Amino acid sequence: MDVGQIAGLIAAIAFAVLAGFLIYPLIRLGRLFDQLADTVKETGEHALPTLDESTATVQQVNKTLEDVNRISAAASTTAGNVGALTDLYGSMLGKPIIKLASAFFALRTTASSFFKGRRQQAQPAASSAPETASSRAFHSHKGE
């Protein structure tokens, strides 16, 4: 064997040793890529049903919001109708009832003042001026 063949043999052995050391990390890297591929596949399998469910949920929420909008519109219309009806009753019944109540109040006030005046005329007056607290106190001290 000459020097060139020995150098080639040493290079081949060195390359075999280097390849032997690199096989283990390459095998682990291959396993990592396999696990990564499985994870991506499982994520895709779980993501699609989740997206389908979320789409269905959004559609149900939209339908519910449409129902709420219809109910709100109906409530607004009802409130407007009640307001108009209240104004109608106020103008049709409120003003005449107020006039009737004021007429009865005036009649009652007039009648009570008329009968009160007749009672005062029927009772004789004991003195011309009503007795005050100071005059009562004076008479009570005088009598002691």
CSV table of N, CA and C in Angstrom, one decimal:
chain,number,residue,atom,x,y,z
A,1,MET,N,0.8,-1.2,0.0
A,1,MET,CA,0.0,0.0,0.0
A,1,MET,C,0.9,1.2,0.0
A,2,ASP,N,0.6,2.0,-0.8
A,2,ASP,CA,1.4,3.3,-0.9
A,2,ASP,C,0.8,4.4,-0.1
A,3,VAL,N,1.4,5.5,0.0
A,3,VAL,CA,0.9,6.6,0.9
A,3,VAL,C,-0.4,7.1,0.5
A,4,GLY,N,-0.7,7.2,-0.8
A,4,GLY,CA,-2.0,7.7,-1.3
A,4,GLY,C,-3.2,6.8,-0.8
A,5,GLN,N,-2.9,5.5,-0.9
A,5,GLN,CA,-4.0,4.5,-0.5
A,5,GLN,C,-4.2,4.6,1.0
A,6,ILE,N,-3.1,4.8,1.8
A,6,ILE,CA,-3.3,4.9,3.3
A,6,ILE,C,-4.1,6.2,3.6
A,7,ALA,N,-3.7,7.2,2.9
A,7,ALA,CA,-4.4,8.5,3.2
A,7,ALA,C,-5.9,8.4,2.8
A,8,GLY,N,-6.2,7.7,1.7
A,8,GLY,CA,-7.6,7.5,1.3
A,8,GLY,C,-8.3,6.6,2.3
A,9,LEU,N,-7.6,5.6,2.9
A,9,LEU,CA,-8.2,4.7,3.9
A,9,LEU,C,-8.5,5.5,5.1
A,10,ILE,N,-7.6,6.3,5.6
A,10,ILE,CA,-7.8,7.1,6.8
A,10,ILE,C,-9.0,8.1,6.5
A,11,ALA,N,-9.1,8.7,5.4
A,11,ALA,CA,-10.2,9.6,5.1
A,11,ALA,C,-11.5,8.8,5.1
A,12,ALA,N,-11.5,7.6,4.6
A,12,ALA,CA,-12.8,6.8,4.5
A,12,ALA,C,-13.2,6.4,6.0
A,13,ILE,N,-12.2,6.0,6.8
A,13,ILE,CA,-12.5,5.7,8.2
A,13,ILE,C,-13.1,6.9,8.9
A,14,ALA,N,-12.4,8.1,8.7
A,14,ALA,CA,-12.9,9.3,9.4
A,14,ALA,C,-14.3,9.7,8.9
A,15,PHE,N,-14.5,9.5,7.6
A,15,PHE,CA,-15.9,9.8,7.1
A,15,PHE,C,-16.9,8.9,7.7
A,16,ALA,N,-16.6,7.6,7.9
A,16,ALA,CA,-17.5,6.6,8.5
A,16,ALA,C,-17.8,6.9,9.9
A,17,VAL,N,-16.7,7.3,10.7
A,17,VAL,CA,-16.9,7.7,12.1
A,17,VAL,C,-17.8,8.9,12.2
A,18,LEU,N,-17.5,9.9,11.3
A,18,LEU,CA,-18.4,11.2,11.3
A,18,LEU,C,-19.8,10.8,10.9
A,19,ALA,N,-20.0,10.0,10.0
A,19,ALA,CA,-21.4,9.5,9.6
A,19,ALA,C,-22.0,8.8,10.8
A,20,GLY,N,-21.3,8.0,11.5
A,20,GLY,CA,-21.8,7.3,12.6
A,20,GLY,C,-22.3,8.3,13.7
A,21,PHE,N,-21.5,9.3,14.0
A,21,PHE,CA,-21.9,10.3,15.0
A,21,PHE,C,-23.1,11.1,14.5
A,22,LEU,N,-23.3,11.3,13.2
A,22,LEU,CA,-24.4,12.2,12.7
A,22,LEU,C,-25.7,11.4,12.5
A,23,ILE,N,-25.6,10.0,12.5
A,23,ILE,CA,-26.8,9.2,12.3
A,23,ILE,C,-27.8,9.5,13.5
A,24,TYR,N,-27.4,9.4,14.7
A,24,TYR,CA,-28.3,9.6,15.9
A,24,TYR,C,-29.0,10.9,15.8
A,25,PRO,N,-28.4,12.1,15.7
A,25,PRO,CA,-29.1,13.4,15.6
A,25,PRO,C,-30.1,13.4,14.4
A,26,LEU,N,-29.6,12.8,13.3
A,26,LEU,CA,-30.5,12.8,12.1
A,26,LEU,C,-31.8,11.9,12.3
A,27,ILE,N,-31.6,10.8,13.0
A,27,ILE,CA,-32.8,10.0,13.4
A,27,ILE,C,-33.7,10.7,14.3
A,28,ARG,N,-33.2,11.4,15.3
A,28,ARG,CA,-34.0,12.2,16.2
A,28,ARG,C,-34.7,13.4,15.5
A,29,LEU,N,-34.0,14.0,14.6
A,29,LEU,CA,-34.6,15.1,13.8
A,29,LEU,C,-35.7,14.5,12.9
A,30,GLY,N,-35.6,13.3,12.4
A,30,GLY,CA,-36.6,12.7,11.6
A,30,GLY,C,-37.9,12.4,12.4
A,31,ARG,N,-37.6,11.9,13.7
A,31,ARG,CA,-38.8,11.7,14.6
A,31,ARG,C,-39.5,13.0,14.9
A,32,LEU,N,-38.7,14.0,15.1
A,32,LEU,CA,-39.3,15.4,15.4
A,32,LEU,C,-40.2,15.8,14.3
A,33,PHE,N,-39.7,15.6,13.0
A,33,PHE,CA,-40.6,16.0,11.9
A,33,PHE,C,-41.8,15.2,11.8
A,34,ASP,N,-41.7,13.9,12.1
A,34,ASP,CA,-42.9,13.0,12.2
A,34,ASP,C,-43.9,13.5,13.2
A,35,GLN,N,-43.4,13.8,14.4
A,35,GLN,CA,-44.3,14.3,15.4
A,35,GLN,C,-45.0,15.6,15.1
A,36,LEU,N,-44.2,16.5,14.4
A,36,LEU,CA,-44.7,17.8,14.0
A,36,LEU,C,-45.8,17.6,12.9
A,37,ALA,N,-45.6,16.6,12.0
A,37,ALA,CA,-46.6,16.4,11.0
A,37,ALA,C,-47.9,15.8,11.6
A,38,ASP,N,-47.7,14.9,12.6
A,38,ASP,CA,-48.9,14.4,13.3
A,38,ASP,C,-49.7,15.5,14.1
A,39,THR,N,-48.9,16.4,14.7
A,39,THR,CA,-49.5,17.5,15.4
A,39,THR,C,-50.3,18.4,14.5
A,40,VAL,N,-49.7,18.7,13.4
A,40,VAL,CA,-50.4,19.6,12.4
A,40,VAL,C,-51.7,18.9,11.9
A,41,LYS,N,-51.6,17.6,11.6
A,41,LYS,CA,-52.7,16.8,11.2
A,41,LYS,C,-53.9,16.8,12.2
A,42,GLU,N,-53.5,16.6,13.5
A,42,GLU,CA,-54.5,16.6,14.5
A,42,GLU,C,-55.1,18.0,14.7
A,43,THR,N,-54.3,19.0,14.6
A,43,THR,CA,-54.8,20.3,14.8
A,43,THR,C,-55.8,20.7,13.7
A,44,GLY,N,-55.5,20.3,12.5
A,44,GLY,CA,-56.4,20.5,11.4
A,44,GLY,C,-57.7,19.7,11.6
A,45,GLU,N,-57.6,18.5,12.1
A,45,GLU,CA,-58.8,17.7,12.3
A,45,GLU,C,-59.7,18.3,13.4
A,46,HIS,N,-59.1,18.9,14.4
A,46,HIS,CA,-59.9,19.5,15.5
A,46,HIS,C,-60.4,20.9,15.1
A,47,ALA,N,-59.6,21.6,14.3
A,47,ALA,CA,-59.9,23.0,13.9
A,47,ALA,C,-61.2,23.1,13.0
A,48,LEU,N,-61.3,22.2,12.1
A,48,LEU,CA,-62.4,22.2,11.2
A,48,LEU,C,-63.8,22.1,11.9
A,49,PRO,N,-64.0,21.1,12.8
A,49,PRO,CA,-65.3,21.1,13.5
A,49,PRO,C,-65.5,22.3,14.4
A,50,THR,N,-64.4,22.8,14.9
A,50,THR,CA,-64.6,24.0,15.8
A,50,THR,C,-65.0,25.2,14.9
A,51,LEU,N,-64.4,25.3,13.7
A,51,LEU,CA,-64.9,26.4,12.8
A,51,LEU,C,-66.3,26.2,12.4
A,52,ASP,N,-66.7,25.0,12.1
A,52,ASP,CA,-68.1,24.7,11.8
A,52,ASP,C,-69.0,25.1,12.9
A,53,GLU,N,-68.7,24.7,14.1
A,53,GLU,CA,-69.5,25.1,15.3
A,53,GLU,C,-69.6,26.6,15.5
A,54,SER,N,-68.5,27.2,15.3
A,54,SER,CA,-68.5,28.7,15.5
A,54,SER,C,-69.3,29.4,14.4
A,55,THR,N,-69.3,28.9,13.2
A,55,THR,CA,-70.2,29.4,12.2
A,55,THR,C,-71.6,29.2,12.5
A,56,ALA,N,-72.0,28.1,13.0
A,56,ALA,CA,-73.4,27.8,13.4
A,56,ALA,C,-73.8,28.7,14.6
A,57,THR,N,-72.9,28.9,15.5
A,57,THR,CA,-73.2,29.8,16.6
A,57,THR,C,-73.4,31.2,16.2
A,58,VAL,N,-72.6,31.7,15.3
A,58,VAL,CA,-72.7,33.1,14.8
A,58,VAL,C,-74.1,33.2,14.0
A,59,GLN,N,-74.4,32.2,13.3
A,59,GLN,CA,-75.7,32.2,12.6
A,59,GLN,C,-76.9,32.3,13.6
A,60,GLN,N,-76.8,31.5,14.6
A,60,GLN,CA,-77.9,31.6,15.6
A,60,GLN,C,-77.9,32.9,16.3
A,61,VAL,N,-76.8,33.5,16.6
A,61,VAL,CA,-76.8,34.8,17.3
A,61,VAL,C,-77.4,35.8,16.3
A,62,ASN,N,-77.0,35.8,15.1
A,62,ASN,CA,-77.6,36.7,14.1
A,62,ASN,C,-79.1,36.6,14.0
A,63,LYS,N,-79.6,35.3,14.1
A,63,LYS,CA,-81.1,35.1,14.0
A,63,LYS,C,-81.7,35.7,15.3
A,64,THR,N,-81.1,35.5,16.4
A,64,THR,CA,-81.6,36.0,17.7
A,64,THR,C,-81.6,37.5,17.7
A,65,LEU,N,-80.6,38.1,17.1
A,65,LEU,CA,-80.6,39.6,17.0
A,65,LEU,C,-81.7,40.1,16.1
A,66,GLU,N,-81.9,39.4,15.1
A,66,GLU,CA,-83.0,39.8,14.2
A,66,GLU,C,-84.4,39.7,14.9
A,67,ASP,N,-84.6,38.7,15.7
A,67,ASP,CA,-85.8,38.6,16.5
A,67,ASP,C,-85.9,39.7,17.5
A,68,VAL,N,-84.8,40.0,18.2
A,68,VAL,CA,-84.7,41.1,19.1
A,68,VAL,C,-85.1,42.5,18.4
A,69,ASN,N,-84.5,42.7,17.2
A,69,ASN,CA,-84.8,43.9,16.5
A,69,ASN,C,-86.3,44.0,16.2
A,70,ARG,N,-86.9,42.9,15.8
A,70,ARG,CA,-88.4,42.9,15.5
A,70,ARG,C,-89.2,43.2,16.8
A,71,ILE,N,-88.8,42.6,17.9
A,71,ILE,CA,-89.5,42.8,19.1
A,71,ILE,C,-89.3,44.3,19.6
A,72,SER,N,-88.1,44.8,19.4
A,72,SER,CA,-87.9,46.2,19.7
A,72,SER,C,-88.7,47.2,18.9
A,73,ALA,N,-88.8,46.9,17.6
A,73,ALA,CA,-89.6,47.7,16.7
A,73,ALA,C,-91.1,47.6,17.1
A,74,ALA,N,-91.6,46.4,17.5
A,74,ALA,CA,-93.0,46.3,17.9
A,74,ALA,C,-93.2,47.0,19.2
A,75,ALA,N,-92.3,47.0,20.1
A,75,ALA,CA,-92.4,47.7,21.4
A,75,ALA,C,-92.4,49.2,21.1
A,76,SER,N,-91.6,49.7,20.2
A,76,SER,CA,-91.6,51.1,19.9
A,76,SER,C,-92.9,51.5,19.3
A,77,THR,N,-93.4,50.7,18.4
A,77,THR,CA,-94.7,51.0,17.8
A,77,THR,C,-95.8,51.0,18.8
A,78,THR,N,-95.8,50.1,19.7
A,78,THR,CA,-96.8,50.0,20.8
A,78,THR,C,-96.7,51.2,21.7
A,79,ALA,N,-95.5,51.6,22.1
A,79,ALA,CA,-95.3,52.8,22.9
A,79,ALA,C,-95.8,54.0,22.2
A,80,GLY,N,-95.6,54.2,20.9
A,80,GLY,CA,-96.2,55.3,20.2
A,80,GLY,C,-97.7,55.3,20.2
A,81,ASN,N,-98.3,54.1,20.0
A,81,ASN,CA,-99.7,54.0,20.0
A,81,ASN,C,-100.3,54.3,21.4
A,82,VAL,N,-99.6,53.8,22.4
A,82,VAL,CA,-100.1,54.1,23.8
A,82,VAL,C,-100.1,55.6,24.0
A,83,GLY,N,-99.0,56.3,23.6
A,83,GLY,CA,-98.9,57.7,23.7
A,83,GLY,C,-100.0,58.5,23.0
A,84,ALA,N,-100.3,58.1,21.8
A,84,ALA,CA,-101.3,58.7,21.0
A,84,ALA,C,-102.7,58.5,21.7
A,85,LEU,N,-102.9,57.2,22.2
A,85,LEU,CA,-104.2,56.9,22.9
A,85,LEU,C,-104.3,57.8,24.1
A,86,THR,N,-103.2,57.9,24.9
A,86,THR,CA,-103.3,58.8,26.1
A,86,THR,C,-103.6,60.2,25.7
A,87,ASP,N,-103.0,60.7,24.7
A,87,ASP,CA,-103.3,62.1,24.2
A,87,ASP,C,-104.8,62.2,23.9
A,88,LEU,N,-105.3,61.2,23.2
A,88,LEU,CA,-106.7,61.2,22.8
A,88,LEU,C,-107.6,61.2,24.0
A,89,TYR,N,-107.3,60.3,24.9
A,89,TYR,CA,-108.2,60.3,26.1
A,89,TYR,C,-108.1,61.6,26.9
A,90,GLY,N,-106.9,62.1,27.0
A,90,GLY,CA,-106.7,63.4,27.7
A,90,GLY,C,-107.5,64.5,27.0
A,91,SER,N,-107.5,64.6,25.7
A,91,SER,CA,-108.3,65.6,25.1
A,91,SER,C,-109.8,65.4,25.1
A,92,MET,N,-110.2,64.1,25.0
A,92,MET,CA,-111.6,63.8,24.9
A,92,MET,C,-112.2,63.8,26.3
A,93,LEU,N,-111.6,63.2,27.3
A,93,LEU,CA,-112.2,63.0,28.6
A,93,LEU,C,-111.6,64.0,29.6
A,94,GLY,N,-110.3,64.3,29.5
A,94,GLY,CA,-109.6,65.0,30.6
A,94,GLY,C,-110.2,66.4,30.7
A,95,LYS,N,-110.3,67.2,29.7
A,95,LYS,CA,-110.7,68.6,29.8
A,95,LYS,C,-112.2,68.7,30.3
A,96,PRO,N,-113.1,67.9,29.8
A,96,PRO,CA,-114.5,68.0,30.4
A,96,PRO,C,-114.5,67.5,31.8
A,97,ILE,N,-113.7,66.5,32.2
A,97,ILE,CA,-113.8,66.1,33.6
A,97,ILE,C,-113.2,67.2,34.5
A,98,ILE,N,-112.1,67.9,34.0
A,98,ILE,CA,-111.6,69.0,34.8
A,98,ILE,C,-112.6,70.1,35.0
A,99,LYS,N,-113.3,70.4,33.9
A,99,LYS,CA,-114.3,71.5,34.0
A,99,LYS,C,-115.4,71.0,34.9
A,100,LEU,N,-115.8,69.8,34.9
A,100,LEU,CA,-116.9,69.3,35.8
A,100,LEU,C,-116.5,69.3,37.2
A,101,ALA,N,-115.2,68.9,37.5
A,101,ALA,CA,-114.7,68.9,38.8
A,101,ALA,C,-114.6,70.3,39.4
A,102,SER,N,-114.2,71.3,38.5
A,102,SER,CA,-114.1,72.7,39.0
A,102,SER,C,-115.5,73.2,39.3
A,103,ALA,N,-116.5,72.9,38.5
A,103,ALA,CA,-117.8,73.3,38.7
A,103,ALA,C,-118.4,72.8,40.0
A,104,PHE,N,-118.1,71.5,40.3
A,104,PHE,CA,-118.5,70.9,41.6
A,104,PHE,C,-117.8,71.6,42.8
A,105,PHE,N,-116.6,71.9,42.6
A,105,PHE,CA,-115.8,72.6,43.7
A,105,PHE,C,-116.4,74.0,43.9
A,106,ALA,N,-116.7,74.7,42.9
A,106,ALA,CA,-117.3,76.0,43.0
A,106,ALA,C,-118.6,75.9,43.7
A,107,LEU,N,-119.4,75.0,43.3
A,107,LEU,CA,-120.8,74.8,43.9
A,107,LEU,C,-120.6,74.4,45.4
A,108,ARG,N,-119.7,73.5,45.8
A,108,ARG,CA,-119.5,73.2,47.2
A,108,ARG,C,-119.0,74.3,48.0
A,109,THR,N,-118.1,75.1,47.5
A,109,THR,CA,-117.5,76.2,48.2
A,109,THR,C,-118.6,77.3,48.4
A,110,THR,N,-119.4,77.5,47.4
A,110,THR,CA,-120.5,78.5,47.5
A,110,THR,C,-121.6,78.0,48.5
A,111,ALA,N,-121.9,76.7,48.5
A,111,ALA,CA,-122.9,76.2,49.4
A,111,ALA,C,-122.4,76.2,50.9
A,112,SER,N,-121.1,75.9,51.0
A,112,SER,CA,-120.6,75.9,52.4
A,112,SER,C,-120.5,77.3,53.0
A,113,SER,N,-120.1,78.3,52.1
A,113,SER,CA,-120.0,79.6,52.6
A,113,SER,C,-121.4,80.2,52.9
A,114,PHE,N,-122.4,79.8,52.1
A,114,PHE,CA,-123.8,80.2,52.3
A,114,PHE,C,-124.4,79.7,53.7
A,115,PHE,N,-124.1,78.4,53.9
A,115,PHE,CA,-124.6,77.8,55.2
A,115,PHE,C,-123.9,78.3,56.4
A,116,LYS,N,-122.6,78.6,56.2
A,116,LYS,CA,-121.8,79.1,57.3
A,116,LYS,C,-122.3,80.5,57.7
A,117,GLY,N,-122.6,81.3,56.7
A,117,GLY,CA,-123.2,82.6,57.0
A,117,GLY,C,-124.5,82.6,57.7
A,118,ARG,N,-125.4,81.6,57.4
A,118,ARG,CA,-126.7,81.5,58.1
A,118,ARG,C,-126.5,81.1,59.5
A,119,ARG,N,-125.5,80.2,59.8
A,119,ARG,CA,-125.2,79.8,61.2
A,119,ARG,C,-124.7,81.0,62.0
A,120,GLN,N,-123.9,81.8,61.5
A,120,GLN,CA,-123.3,83.0,62.2
A,120,GLN,C,-124.4,84.0,62.5
A,121,GLN,N,-125.4,84.1,61.6
A,121,GLN,CA,-126.5,85.1,61.9
A,121,GLN,C,-127.4,84.5,63.0
A,122,ALA,N,-127.6,83.2,63.0
A,122,ALA,CA,-128.5,82.6,64.0
A,122,ALA,C,-128.0,82.7,65.4
A,123,GLN,N,-126.7,82.6,65.6
A,123,GLN,CA,-126.1,82.6,66.9
A,123,GLN,C,-125.8,84.1,67.3
A,124,PRO,N,-126.3,84.5,68.6
A,124,PRO,CA,-126.1,85.9,69.0
A,124,PRO,C,-124.6,86.1,69.4
A,125,ALA,N,-124.1,87.2,69.2
A,125,ALA,CA,-122.7,87.5,69.5
A,125,ALA,C,-122.6,87.9,70.9
A,126,ALA,N,-121.7,87.2,71.7
A,126,ALA,CA,-121.5,87.5,73.1
A,126,ALA,C,-120.8,88.8,73.3
A,127,SER,N,-119.8,89.1,72.5
A,127,SER,CA,-119.1,90.4,72.6
A,127,SER,C,-118.8,90.8,71.2
A,128,SER,N,-118.5,92.0,71.0
A,128,SER,CA,-118.2,92.5,69.7
A,128,SER,C,-116.8,92.1,69.2
A,129,ALA,N,-115.9,91.9,70.2
A,129,ALA,CA,-114.5,91.5,69.8
A,129,ALA,C,-114.3,90.1,70.4
A,130,PRO,N,-113.7,89.2,69.6
A,130,PRO,CA,-113.4,87.9,70.2
A,130,PRO,C,-112.3,88.1,71.3
A,131,GLU,N,-112.4,87.1,72.3
A,131,GLU,CA,-111.5,87.2,73.4
A,131,GLU,C,-110.1,86.6,73.0
A,132,THR,N,-109.1,87.4,73.3
A,132,THR,CA,-107.7,87.0,72.9
A,132,THR,C,-107.1,86.3,74.1
A,133,ALA,N,-105.9,85.8,73.9
A,133,ALA,CA,-105.2,85.1,75.0
A,133,ALA,C,-104.7,86.1,76.0
A,134,SER,N,-104.3,87.3,75.6
A,134,SER,CA,-103.9,88.3,76.6
A,134,SER,C,-105.0,88.8,77.5
A,135,SER,N,-106.2,88.9,76.9
A,135,SER,CA,-107.3,89.4,77.8
A,135,SER,C,-107.8,88.3,78.7
A,136,ARG,N,-107.7,87.0,78.3
A,136,ARG,CA,-108.0,85.9,79.2
A,136,ARG,C,-107.0,85.9,80.4
A,137,ALA,N,-105.8,86.1,80.1
A,137,ALA,CA,-104.8,86.1,81.1
A,137,ALA,C,-105.0,87.2,82.1
A,138,PHE,N,-105.4,88.4,81.6
A,138,PHE,CA,-105.7,89.5,82.4
A,138,PHE,C,-106.9,89.2,83.4
A,139,HIS,N,-108.0,88.7,82.9
A,139,HIS,CA,-109.2,88.4,83.7
A,139,HIS,C,-108.9,87.3,84.7
A,140,SER,N,-108.0,86.3,84.3
A,140,SER,CA,-107.7,85.2,85.3
A,140,SER,C,-106.8,85.8,86.4
A,141,HIS,N,-105.9,86.7,86.2
A,141,HIS,CA,-105.1,87.3,87.3
A,141,HIS,C,-105.9,88.3,88.1
A,142,LYS,N,-106.9,88.9,87.5
A,142,LYS,CA,-107.7,89.8,88.3
A,142,LYS,C,-108.6,89.1,89.3
A,143,GLY,N,-109.1,88.0,89.0
A,143,GLY,CA,-110.0,87.2,89.8
A,143,GLY,C,-109.2,86.6,91.0
A,144,GLU,N,-107.9,86.6,91.0
A,144,GLU,CA,-107.2,85.9,92.1
A,144,GLU,C,-107.3,86.6,93.3
